[in-house]
Short mmCIF file of C-alpha atoms in Angstrom, two decimals:
data_model
loop_
_atom_site.label_atom_id
_atom_site.label_comp_id
_atom_site.label_asym_id
_atom_site.label_seq_id
_atom_site.Cartn_x
_atom_site.Cartn_y
_atom_site.Cartn_z
CA ASP J 9 99.19 101.52 77.47
CA THR J 10 100.16 97.93 76.66
CA GLY J 11 102.02 97.17 79.89
CA VAL J 12 101.06 94.82 82.72
CA SER J 13 98.14 96.16 84.75
CA GLN J 14 97.01 95.19 88.24
CA ASN J 15 93.86 95.96 90.17
CA PRO J 16 93.23 97.19 92.72
CA ARG J 17 96.35 99.23 93.44
CA HIS J 18 95.61 99.31 97.15
CA LYS J 19 93.49 97.09 99.36
CA ILE J 20 92.84 97.45 103.07
CA THR J 21 91.05 94.56 104.70
CA LYS J 22 90.34 93.22 108.14
CA ARG J 23 92.00 90.07 109.36
CA GLY J 24 89.97 87.01 108.41
CA GLN J 25 88.47 88.50 105.25
CA ASN J 26 89.08 87.14 101.75
CA VAL J 27 90.67 89.30 99.05
CA THR J 28 91.17 88.85 95.32
CA PHE J 29 93.63 90.64 93.06
CA ARG J 30 93.67 90.75 89.29
CA CYS J 31 96.55 90.91 86.83
CA ASP J 32 96.27 91.61 83.11
CA PRO J 33 99.52 90.69 81.36
CA ILE J 34 100.93 92.11 78.15
CA SER J 35 98.62 90.67 75.52
CA GLU J 36 101.00 88.41 73.60
CA HIS J 37 102.73 87.06 76.72
CA ASN J 38 101.85 83.50 77.65
CA ARG J 39 103.88 83.33 80.88
CA LEU J 40 102.55 85.02 84.00
CA TYR J 41 104.22 85.22 87.41
CA TRP J 42 103.10 86.32 90.87
CA TYR J 43 105.59 87.65 93.41
CA ARG J 44 105.24 89.06 96.92
CA GLN J 45 107.37 91.89 98.26
CA THR J 46 107.52 92.86 101.91
CA LEU J 47 109.06 96.06 103.23
CA GLY J 48 112.82 96.21 102.76
CA GLN J 49 112.97 92.98 100.79
CA GLY J 50 113.21 91.96 97.19
CA PRO J 51 110.24 90.29 95.51
CA GLU J 52 109.78 86.58 96.26
CA PHE J 53 108.34 84.16 93.74
CA LEU J 54 104.89 82.75 94.50
CA THR J 55 103.63 80.97 91.39
CA TYR J 56 103.77 80.90 87.62
CA PHE J 57 101.47 80.06 84.71
CA GLN J 58 102.19 79.13 81.16
CA ASN J 59 98.96 79.83 79.33
CA GLU J 60 96.23 78.52 81.64
CA ALA J 61 98.39 75.88 83.33
CA GLN J 62 99.82 76.61 86.76
CA LEU J 63 103.24 74.99 86.47
CA GLU J 64 105.08 76.01 89.61
CA LYS J 65 104.16 76.98 93.16
CA SER J 66 106.53 78.24 95.82
CA ARG J 67 106.38 76.87 99.34
CA LEU J 68 105.45 80.45 100.29
CA LEU J 69 102.07 79.83 98.68
CA SER J 70 100.14 78.39 101.62
CA ASP J 71 96.80 76.65 101.18
CA ARG J 72 95.05 79.97 101.92
CA PHE J 73 96.37 81.27 98.59
CA SER J 74 94.96 80.27 95.24
CA ALA J 75 95.74 81.57 91.78
CA GLU J 76 93.95 81.02 88.52
CA ARG J 77 94.42 81.99 84.92
CA PRO J 78 91.30 80.94 83.03
CA LYS J 79 91.67 80.98 79.25
CA GLY J 80 95.33 81.92 79.61
CA SER J 81 94.70 85.65 79.70
CA PHE J 82 94.23 87.56 82.99
CA SER J 83 95.04 85.98 86.32
CA THR J 84 93.56 86.28 89.80
CA LEU J 85 95.24 85.71 93.14
CA GLU J 86 92.92 85.06 96.07
CA ILE J 87 93.91 85.04 99.72
CA GLN J 88 91.41 83.48 102.10
CA ARG J 89 91.21 84.25 105.82
CA THR J 90 93.81 87.00 105.59
CA GLU J 91 96.39 87.39 108.35
CA GLN J 92 98.46 90.43 109.28
CA GLY J 93 101.51 88.65 107.89
CA ASP J 94 99.91 88.74 104.45
CA SER J 95 100.41 92.53 104.33
CA ALA J 96 102.74 93.10 101.38
CA MET J 97 102.95 94.32 97.81
CA TYR J 98 101.75 91.65 95.39
CA LEU J 99 103.44 91.96 92.02
CA CYS J 100 102.54 90.36 88.73
CA ALA J 101 104.93 89.94 85.81
CA SER J 102 104.60 88.52 82.33
CA SER J 103 106.91 87.28 79.63
CA SER J 104 106.82 85.34 76.38
CA VAL J 105 108.15 81.81 76.23
CA ARG J 106 111.18 82.71 74.13
CA ALA J 107 112.08 86.06 75.66
CA ARG J 108 114.12 86.41 78.82
CA GLU J 109 112.58 89.67 80.01
CA GLN J 110 109.88 89.74 82.68
CA TYR J 111 107.82 92.91 82.76
CA PHE J 112 106.20 93.89 86.03
CA GLY J 113 102.93 95.59 86.81
CA PRO J 114 102.58 98.39 89.38
CA GLY J 115 101.58 95.98 92.13
CA THR J 116 98.71 95.71 94.59
CA ARG J 117 99.52 96.86 98.10
CA LEU J 118 97.59 94.82 100.68
CA THR J 119 97.21 96.02 104.25
CA VAL J 120 95.59 93.63 106.73
CA THR J 121 94.38 95.35 109.91
CA GLY G 21 120.25 76.91 96.80
CA GLU G 22 120.27 80.16 94.93
CA ASP G 23 121.02 83.39 96.76
CA VAL G 24 121.61 86.95 95.61
CA GLU G 25 123.30 89.55 97.81
CA GLN G 26 123.65 93.29 97.47
CA SER G 27 124.87 96.14 99.61
CA LEU G 28 121.88 98.03 100.98
CA PHE G 29 122.78 101.69 100.45
CA LEU G 30 124.78 103.88 98.08
CA SER G 31 125.01 107.67 98.09
CA VAL G 32 126.55 109.68 95.26
CA ARG G 33 126.65 113.27 94.02
CA GLU G 34 124.79 114.30 90.89
CA GLY G 35 127.05 113.93 87.86
CA ASP G 36 129.23 111.24 89.43
CA SER G 37 129.19 107.59 88.39
CA SER G 38 127.35 105.05 90.57
CA VAL G 39 128.44 101.45 90.86
CA ILE G 40 126.03 98.97 92.41
CA ASN G 41 127.37 95.51 93.18
CA CYS G 42 125.76 92.09 93.47
CA THR G 43 126.94 88.55 94.11
CA TYR G 44 125.04 85.40 93.24
CA THR G 45 125.53 81.76 94.05
CA ASP G 46 124.05 79.65 91.28
CA SER G 47 126.74 78.39 88.93
CA SER G 48 124.35 77.01 86.28
CA SER G 49 123.79 78.83 83.05
CA THR G 50 121.84 81.87 84.07
CA TYR G 51 120.53 85.26 83.10
CA LEU G 52 121.22 88.15 85.44
CA TYR G 53 119.03 91.22 85.61
CA TRP G 54 118.93 94.74 86.98
CA TYR G 55 115.58 96.24 87.91
CA LYS G 56 114.77 99.73 89.24
CA GLN G 57 111.96 100.41 91.72
CA GLU G 58 110.76 103.88 92.61
CA PRO G 59 108.71 104.44 95.79
CA GLY G 60 105.31 102.77 95.66
CA ALA G 61 105.85 101.49 92.13
CA GLY G 62 106.48 98.21 90.39
CA LEU G 63 109.80 97.11 88.98
CA GLN G 64 111.24 98.54 85.78
CA LEU G 65 113.57 96.28 83.82
CA LEU G 66 116.80 98.17 83.10
CA THR G 67 118.98 95.56 81.47
CA TYR G 68 120.04 91.93 81.60
CA ILE G 69 123.05 89.83 80.67
CA PHE G 70 123.60 86.15 79.94
CA SER G 71 126.32 84.50 81.96
CA ASN G 72 128.54 83.82 78.93
CA MET G 73 128.98 87.56 78.43
CA ASP G 74 131.44 89.81 80.28
CA MET G 75 129.94 93.20 79.63
CA LYS G 76 126.88 94.90 78.24
CA GLN G 77 126.45 98.62 77.65
CA ASP G 78 123.20 100.47 77.11
CA GLN G 79 123.41 104.27 77.04
CA ARG G 80 124.38 105.37 80.58
CA LEU G 81 124.26 101.82 81.93
CA THR G 82 127.16 99.37 81.90
CA VAL G 83 126.83 95.85 83.29
CA LEU G 84 129.99 93.93 84.16
CA LEU G 85 129.96 90.22 84.94
CA ASN G 86 132.79 88.29 86.59
CA LYS G 87 131.56 84.74 86.25
CA LYS G 88 134.49 83.24 88.15
CA ASP G 89 133.70 85.32 91.23
CA LYS G 90 129.92 85.34 90.55
CA HIS G 91 129.98 89.12 90.79
CA LEU G 92 127.73 91.45 88.84
CA SER G 93 127.87 95.23 88.80
CA LEU G 94 125.77 98.03 87.36
CA ARG G 95 127.49 101.30 86.55
CA ILE G 96 125.36 104.38 85.98
CA ALA G 97 127.28 107.17 84.29
CA ASP G 98 126.47 110.84 84.97
CA THR G 99 124.03 109.94 87.75
CA GLN G 100 120.98 112.21 87.98
CA THR G 101 118.55 112.90 90.82
CA GLY G 102 115.95 110.95 88.83
CA ASP G 103 118.12 107.86 89.25
CA SER G 104 117.36 107.84 92.99
CA ALA G 105 115.56 104.54 93.57
CA ILE G 106 116.09 100.98 94.77
CA TYR G 107 118.03 98.79 92.36
CA PHE G 108 117.49 95.04 92.43
CA CYS G 109 119.81 92.41 91.09
CA ALA G 110 118.07 89.17 90.09
CA GLU G 111 119.04 85.84 88.58
CA THR G 112 117.21 83.05 86.90
CA VAL G 113 118.21 79.63 85.73
CA TYR G 114 116.94 78.47 82.37
CA GLY G 115 117.15 74.75 81.91
CA GLY G 116 113.92 73.91 83.60
CA SER G 117 110.62 75.33 82.61
CA GLN G 118 109.87 78.14 84.98
CA GLY G 119 112.43 80.93 84.81
CA ASN G 120 111.25 82.61 87.98
CA LEU G 121 113.47 85.41 89.24
CA ILE G 122 115.46 85.31 92.48
CA PHE G 123 116.04 88.81 93.80
CA GLY G 124 118.50 90.43 96.15
CA LYS G 125 117.23 92.78 98.85
CA GLY G 126 117.97 95.84 96.76
CA THR G 127 120.41 98.73 96.93
CA LYS G 128 118.93 102.13 97.74
CA LEU G 129 120.68 104.75 95.61
CA SER G 130 120.50 108.32 96.86
CA VAL G 131 121.68 111.05 94.51
CA LYS G 132 122.53 114.39 96.12
CA PRO G 133 122.38 117.57 94.04
#
């Protein structure tokens, strides 16, 4: 399977704990995006990388959130001191610079109790 | 700013055609997308259209774009029960560097046998 993969698929954590999610994009894609989707809503953009450079961050990405993409391959999204409002599906997508299609992974569903 | 709006629900009978509508606000050169999301899953790219096109057809899917009214529609011919899902309209503006997607809230399509 050469699609976008995300791990874990589900994460349940207690409020105040830190969590980290991983995204592995399609191998030849150098653009990687993170989105957040809450119940009944469409995905909302969080941040985007071109290769290893983080080029754009949404105002939704508070200082408790940090994303990295070392070596321009996989990416991690960390949430520190989780809050109940962080409960959502976190989606990763990738694309190539020239192509207009973004391909999404299956998402990581975070539940903060 | 950019905004994408969709009706929230559509119910059709198996074998009928489904038409899902979307309006967007950004008048810049843009790509417009349709994604499908099944319960608990990520987003599947169905098709996309550039704003200088009026129509695009791909098997059972037909996309119509009225650029003057900023109205996009997705027609699914011979709708099947497997088409039951949430359909998201999304836009992006290419001119800058990021190309992040702006999504509507999604239209839940229910197909009755």
